[in-house]
XYZ file of C-alpha atoms in Angstrom:
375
model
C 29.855 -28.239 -6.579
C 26.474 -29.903 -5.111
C 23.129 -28.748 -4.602
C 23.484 -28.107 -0.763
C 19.618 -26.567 -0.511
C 16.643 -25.915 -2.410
C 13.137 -24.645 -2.350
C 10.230 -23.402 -4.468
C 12.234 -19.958 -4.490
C 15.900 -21.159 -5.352
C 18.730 -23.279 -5.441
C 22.154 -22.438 -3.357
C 25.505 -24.261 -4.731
C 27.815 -24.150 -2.428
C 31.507 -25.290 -3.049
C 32.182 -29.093 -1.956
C 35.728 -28.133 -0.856
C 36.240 -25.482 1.766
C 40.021 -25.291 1.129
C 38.992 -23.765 -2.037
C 36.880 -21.134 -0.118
C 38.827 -18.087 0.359
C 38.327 -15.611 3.264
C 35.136 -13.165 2.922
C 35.711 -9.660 2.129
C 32.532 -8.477 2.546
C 29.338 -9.720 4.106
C 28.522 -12.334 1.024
C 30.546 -15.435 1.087
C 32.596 -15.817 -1.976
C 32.117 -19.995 -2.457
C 27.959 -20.173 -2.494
C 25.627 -18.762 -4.827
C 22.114 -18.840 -5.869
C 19.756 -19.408 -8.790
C 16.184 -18.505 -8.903
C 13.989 -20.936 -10.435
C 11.528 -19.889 -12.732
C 7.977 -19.165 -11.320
C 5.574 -21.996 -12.007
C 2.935 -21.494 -14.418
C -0.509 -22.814 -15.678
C -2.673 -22.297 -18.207
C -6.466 -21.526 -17.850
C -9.010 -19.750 -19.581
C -10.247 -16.430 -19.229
C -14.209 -16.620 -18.440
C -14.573 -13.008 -18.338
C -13.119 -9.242 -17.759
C -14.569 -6.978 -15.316
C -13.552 -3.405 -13.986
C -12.780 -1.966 -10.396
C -13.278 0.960 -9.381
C -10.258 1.317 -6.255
C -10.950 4.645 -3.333
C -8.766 7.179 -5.815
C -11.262 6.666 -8.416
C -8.143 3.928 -10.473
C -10.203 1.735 -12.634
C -8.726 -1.593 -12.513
C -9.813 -4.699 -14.853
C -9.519 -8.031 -13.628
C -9.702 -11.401 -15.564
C -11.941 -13.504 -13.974
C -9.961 -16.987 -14.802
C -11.592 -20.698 -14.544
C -9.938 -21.875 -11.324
C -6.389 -23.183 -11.567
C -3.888 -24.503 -8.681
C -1.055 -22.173 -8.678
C 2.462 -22.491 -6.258
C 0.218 -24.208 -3.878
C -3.421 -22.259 -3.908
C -6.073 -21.788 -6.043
C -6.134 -18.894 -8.343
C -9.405 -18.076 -9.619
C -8.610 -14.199 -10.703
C -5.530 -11.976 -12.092
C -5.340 -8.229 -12.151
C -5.100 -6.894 -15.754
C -3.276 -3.602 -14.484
C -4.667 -0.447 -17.208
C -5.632 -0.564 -20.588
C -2.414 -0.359 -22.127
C -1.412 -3.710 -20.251
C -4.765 -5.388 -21.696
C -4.015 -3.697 -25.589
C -0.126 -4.797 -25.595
C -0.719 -8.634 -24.488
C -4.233 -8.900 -26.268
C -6.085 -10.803 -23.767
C -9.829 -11.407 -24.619
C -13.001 -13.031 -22.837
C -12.582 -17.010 -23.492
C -8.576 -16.926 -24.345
C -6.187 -19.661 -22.499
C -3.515 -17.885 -20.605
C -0.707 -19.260 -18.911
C -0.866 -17.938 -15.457
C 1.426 -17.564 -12.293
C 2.744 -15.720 -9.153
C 4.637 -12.333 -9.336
C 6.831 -12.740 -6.168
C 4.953 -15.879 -5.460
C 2.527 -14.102 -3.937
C -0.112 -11.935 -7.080
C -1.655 -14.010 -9.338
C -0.387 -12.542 -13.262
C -1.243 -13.336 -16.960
C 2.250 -13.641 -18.888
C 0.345 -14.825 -22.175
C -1.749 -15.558 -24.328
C -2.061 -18.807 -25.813
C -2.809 -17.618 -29.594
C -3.294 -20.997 -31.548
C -6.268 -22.150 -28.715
C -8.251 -18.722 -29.252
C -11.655 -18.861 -30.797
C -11.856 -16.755 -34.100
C -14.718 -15.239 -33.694
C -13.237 -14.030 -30.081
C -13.233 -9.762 -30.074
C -10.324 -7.358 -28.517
C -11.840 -5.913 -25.260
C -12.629 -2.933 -25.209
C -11.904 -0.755 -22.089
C -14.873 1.470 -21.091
C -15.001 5.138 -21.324
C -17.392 5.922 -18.393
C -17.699 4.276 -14.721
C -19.566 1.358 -14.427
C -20.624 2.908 -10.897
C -21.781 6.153 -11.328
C -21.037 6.430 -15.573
C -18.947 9.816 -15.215
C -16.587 10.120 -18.195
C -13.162 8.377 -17.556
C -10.039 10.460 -17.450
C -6.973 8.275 -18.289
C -3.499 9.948 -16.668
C -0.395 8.441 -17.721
C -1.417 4.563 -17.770
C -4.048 5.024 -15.117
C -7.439 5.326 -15.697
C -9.703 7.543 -13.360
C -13.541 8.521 -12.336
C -13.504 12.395 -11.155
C -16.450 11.873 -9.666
C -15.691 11.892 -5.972
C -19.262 11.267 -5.166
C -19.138 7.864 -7.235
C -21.045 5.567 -4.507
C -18.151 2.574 -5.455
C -15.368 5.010 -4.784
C -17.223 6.017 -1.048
C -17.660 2.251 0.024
C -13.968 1.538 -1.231
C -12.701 4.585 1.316
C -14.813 3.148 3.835
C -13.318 -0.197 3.419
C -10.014 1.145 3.431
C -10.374 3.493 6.503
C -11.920 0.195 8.655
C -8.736 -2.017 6.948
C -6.455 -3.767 9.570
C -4.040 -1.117 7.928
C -6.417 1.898 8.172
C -8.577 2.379 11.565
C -8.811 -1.791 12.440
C -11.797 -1.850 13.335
C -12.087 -5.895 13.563
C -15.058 -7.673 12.179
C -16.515 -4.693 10.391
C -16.149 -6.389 6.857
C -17.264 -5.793 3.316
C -20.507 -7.229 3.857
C -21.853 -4.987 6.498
C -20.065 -1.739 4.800
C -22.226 -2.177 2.115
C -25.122 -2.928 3.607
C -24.718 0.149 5.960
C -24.456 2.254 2.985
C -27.042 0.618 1.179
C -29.588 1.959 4.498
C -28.272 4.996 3.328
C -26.734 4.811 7.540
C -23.182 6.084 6.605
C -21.895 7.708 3.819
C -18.409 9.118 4.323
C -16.065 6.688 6.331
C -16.689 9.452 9.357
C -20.342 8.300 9.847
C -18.991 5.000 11.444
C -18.663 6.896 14.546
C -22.037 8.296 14.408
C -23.548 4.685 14.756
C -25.149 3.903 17.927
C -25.698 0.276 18.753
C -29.783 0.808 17.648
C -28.923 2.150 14.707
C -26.276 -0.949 13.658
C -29.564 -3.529 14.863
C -31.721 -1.661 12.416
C -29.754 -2.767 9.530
C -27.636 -5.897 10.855
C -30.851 -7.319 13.019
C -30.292 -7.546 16.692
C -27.680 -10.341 17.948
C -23.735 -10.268 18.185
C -23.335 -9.127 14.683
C -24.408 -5.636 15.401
C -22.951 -5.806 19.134
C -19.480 -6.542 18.021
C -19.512 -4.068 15.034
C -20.630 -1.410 17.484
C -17.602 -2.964 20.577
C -15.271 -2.546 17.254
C -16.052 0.864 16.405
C -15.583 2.504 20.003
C -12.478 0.545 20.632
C -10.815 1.854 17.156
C -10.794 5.625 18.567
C -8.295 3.924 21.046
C -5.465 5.111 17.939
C -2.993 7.269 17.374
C -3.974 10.284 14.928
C -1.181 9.840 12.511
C -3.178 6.126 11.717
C -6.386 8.168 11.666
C -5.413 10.930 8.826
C -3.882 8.097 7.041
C -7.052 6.110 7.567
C -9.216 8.428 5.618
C -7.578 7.476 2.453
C -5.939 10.727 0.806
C -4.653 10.324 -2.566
C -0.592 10.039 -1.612
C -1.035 10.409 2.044
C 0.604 7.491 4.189
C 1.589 7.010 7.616
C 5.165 8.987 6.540
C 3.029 11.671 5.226
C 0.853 11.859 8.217
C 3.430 12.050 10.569
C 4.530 15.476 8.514
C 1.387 16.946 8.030
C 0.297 16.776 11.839
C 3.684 17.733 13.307
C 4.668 21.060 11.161
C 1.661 22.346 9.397
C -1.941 23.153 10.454
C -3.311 25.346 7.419
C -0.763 23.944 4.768
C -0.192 26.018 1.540
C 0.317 24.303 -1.984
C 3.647 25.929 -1.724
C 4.638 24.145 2.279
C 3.460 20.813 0.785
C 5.201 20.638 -2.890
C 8.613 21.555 -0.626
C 8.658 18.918 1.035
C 10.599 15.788 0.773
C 9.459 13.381 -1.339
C 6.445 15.134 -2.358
C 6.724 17.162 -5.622
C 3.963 18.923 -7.231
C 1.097 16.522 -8.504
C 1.022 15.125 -4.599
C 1.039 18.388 -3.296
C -2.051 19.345 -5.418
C -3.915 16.249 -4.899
C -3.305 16.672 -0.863
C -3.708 20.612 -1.012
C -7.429 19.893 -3.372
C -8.474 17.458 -0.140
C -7.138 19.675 2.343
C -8.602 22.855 1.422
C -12.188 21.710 0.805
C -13.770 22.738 3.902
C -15.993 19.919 5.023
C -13.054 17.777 4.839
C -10.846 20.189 6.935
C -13.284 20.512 8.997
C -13.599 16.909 9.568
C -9.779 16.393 10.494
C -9.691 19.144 12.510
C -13.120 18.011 14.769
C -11.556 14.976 14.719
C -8.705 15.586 16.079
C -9.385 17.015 19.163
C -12.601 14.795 19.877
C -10.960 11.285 19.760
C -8.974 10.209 22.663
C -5.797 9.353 20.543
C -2.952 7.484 22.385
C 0.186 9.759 22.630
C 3.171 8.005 21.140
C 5.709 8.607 23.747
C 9.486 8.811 22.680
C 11.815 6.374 23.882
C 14.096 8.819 24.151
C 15.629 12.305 22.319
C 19.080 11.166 20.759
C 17.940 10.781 17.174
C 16.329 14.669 17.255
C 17.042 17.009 14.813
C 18.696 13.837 12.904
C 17.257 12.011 9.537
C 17.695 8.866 7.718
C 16.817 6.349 5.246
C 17.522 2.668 4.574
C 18.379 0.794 1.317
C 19.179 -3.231 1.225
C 18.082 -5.743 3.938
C 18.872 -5.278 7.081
C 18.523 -7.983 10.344
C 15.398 -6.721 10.992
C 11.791 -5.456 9.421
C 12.304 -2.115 7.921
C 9.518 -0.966 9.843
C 10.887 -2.017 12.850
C 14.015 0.086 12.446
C 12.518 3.383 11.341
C 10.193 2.723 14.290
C 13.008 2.513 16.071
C 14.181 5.741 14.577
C 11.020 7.860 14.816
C 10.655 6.211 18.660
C 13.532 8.321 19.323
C 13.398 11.743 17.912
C 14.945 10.781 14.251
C 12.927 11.278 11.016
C 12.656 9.019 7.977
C 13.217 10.930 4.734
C 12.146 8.539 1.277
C 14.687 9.601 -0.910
C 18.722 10.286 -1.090
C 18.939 14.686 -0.724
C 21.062 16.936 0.893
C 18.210 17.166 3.395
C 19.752 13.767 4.904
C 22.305 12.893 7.253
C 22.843 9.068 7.509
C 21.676 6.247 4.765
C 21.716 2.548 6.634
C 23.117 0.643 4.009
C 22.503 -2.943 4.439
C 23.036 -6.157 2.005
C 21.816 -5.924 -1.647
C 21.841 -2.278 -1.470
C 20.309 -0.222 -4.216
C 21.415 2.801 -6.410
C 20.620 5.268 -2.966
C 23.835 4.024 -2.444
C 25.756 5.383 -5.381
C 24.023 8.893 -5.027
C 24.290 9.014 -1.366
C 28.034 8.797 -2.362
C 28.187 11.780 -4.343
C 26.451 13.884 -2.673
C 28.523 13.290 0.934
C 25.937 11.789 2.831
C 27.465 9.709 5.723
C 27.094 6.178 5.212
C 26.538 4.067 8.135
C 25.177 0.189 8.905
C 22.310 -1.248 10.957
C 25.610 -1.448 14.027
C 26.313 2.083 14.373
C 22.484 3.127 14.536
C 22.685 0.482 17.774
C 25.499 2.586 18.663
C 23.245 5.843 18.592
C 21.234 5.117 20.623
C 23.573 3.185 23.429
């Protein structure tokens, strides 16, 4: 066998002699295979450990590391996950720590280097109220969280989030001027953006293009549809999937509609029933709602209705693209193997959905017969 290809990710041997490479059952070939390389690594010292404090009120620490190169780019900070992560590897301020990419792509400590630490160094001890607004923590499972939903970090996160390329996109409204619009004491609740009028942005951002594109950005974000805006305002478990349900079946949704549904299960269903039910934020969907100028997503067509699906493995294309392709016309993506689902597109690498869309009957098809849906 040679090395027939190779890159930072792998190495494919493929076999020299193609007499010796019998005909393909399946989609794999039967005379190649690969080996992933390890990640690289470096080592660099921790400077110092800091906490976040994420939209949901997650308290995240970070090591703040002296800047390394790392697969290619310079790596100047790694997430420490929860307490328990911290505790179990026993990373203090001033450690070395050999550092590298999860998927090549998140900077992560994988250890300590134990025979360089100073011995006077001290375990780190995670804090017990928010830095922000120094409410008493509440740690579920590994995660630990500020109740406070009127902790002024946890606000300007939402913000961020609902004016995110993901959330609302409203284009060069960054961190910098979020903060210093909440600082004014201008906006408050990630609503409030579209209260701004263009004097009102000048009195805080000066007068010029900063303020004038900020204020352009804003108005052209209502241009949206309102699936992307309930997802926008950043409710604990809510995402475009959940959207999608919440706005097509229910309008004053019970705890009992919303822990029945798929995928949802009761500690979602509380924390989306708690946001639901308080009535300022009802209120604001609802107003919402019917005062933007959403864009109607228009089916393609009806020959997916009634009709629901999943995926599991890789298919030819982005998995958004094909449950777009899905929703587009009439289907609905489910995200997880029930009897509430009719066909699992099963393509390479496919996981255990697989096995247990087996047993319980569910019709198996491939990325080919979906085409053949909709033909």
């Amino acid at each position: 066998r040679k090395t027939d290809q190779y890159d930072t990710d792998g190495i494919v041997f493929k076999v020299n002699d193609l007499s010796c490479a019998k005909p393909n059952e399946g989609k794999l070939p039967n005379w190649a295979c690969a080996f992933k390389l390890d990640p690289e690594s470096e080592t660099t010292q921790v400077v110092d450990i800091v906490v976040q404090i994420g939209r949901t009120g997650a308290i995240t620490p970070v090591a703040i590391l002296t800047p390394v190169l790392v697969s290619g780019s310079i790596v100047s900070r790694a997430t420490l996950n929860n307490a328990s992560f911290i505790k179990q590897l026993d990373v203090r301020i001033g450690d070395f720590v050999q550092v590298r990419k999860a998927a090549e792509i998140i900077p992560e400590i994988i250890a300590v280097d134990l025979d360089k630490r100073d011995p006077d160094s001290k375990p780190f001890i995670f804090p017990n109220k928010c830095p922000c607004c120094h409410s008493q923590l509440v740690t579920e499972e590994t995660i630990t969280r500020c109740l406070n939903k009127e902790c002024e970090e946890q606000l300007i996160q939402n913000i961020l989030h609902f004016a995110s390329r993901d959330g609302m996109d409203i284009k060069g409204v960054d961190e910098f001027i979020i903060r210093a619009l909440f600082k004014a004491k201008t906006i408050y609740y990630p609503i409030h953006l579209y209260h701004l009028s263009l004097e009102d942005l000048e009195k805080v951002l000066g007068k010029g293009l900063t303020a004038k594109n900020a204020f352009e950005a804003i108005e052209t974000s209502r241009n949206t549809t309102p699936e992307k805006f309930l997802y926008s305002l950043g409710i604990r478990f809510v995402g475009e999937r959940m959207s999608k349900l919440l706005l097509k079946e229910y309008k004053d949704v019970t705890y009992e509609e919303l822990v029945n549904l798929e995928g949802v299960g009761p500690i979602k269903a509380k924390a989306i029933y708690e946001y639901l039910s308080n009535p300022k934020n009802r209120d604001m969907v609802l107003n919402y709602l019917v005062e933007f100028k959403f864009k109607k997503e228009e089916k393609l067509s009806n020959k997916l209705d009634q009709k629901t699906f999943l995926i599991t493995g890789t298919l030819t294309r982005p998995r958004k693209e094909i449950e777009k392709l899905i929703t587009d016309n009439g289907g609905t993506m489910l995200s997880s193997v029930s009897s509430k689902l009719n066909y699992l597109i099963v393509g390479e690498n496919a996981g255990s959905k697989l096995e247990k869309a087996k047993k319980l009957g569910i019709e198996i098809i491939e990325e080919k017969d979906l085409n053949d849906f909709l033909k």
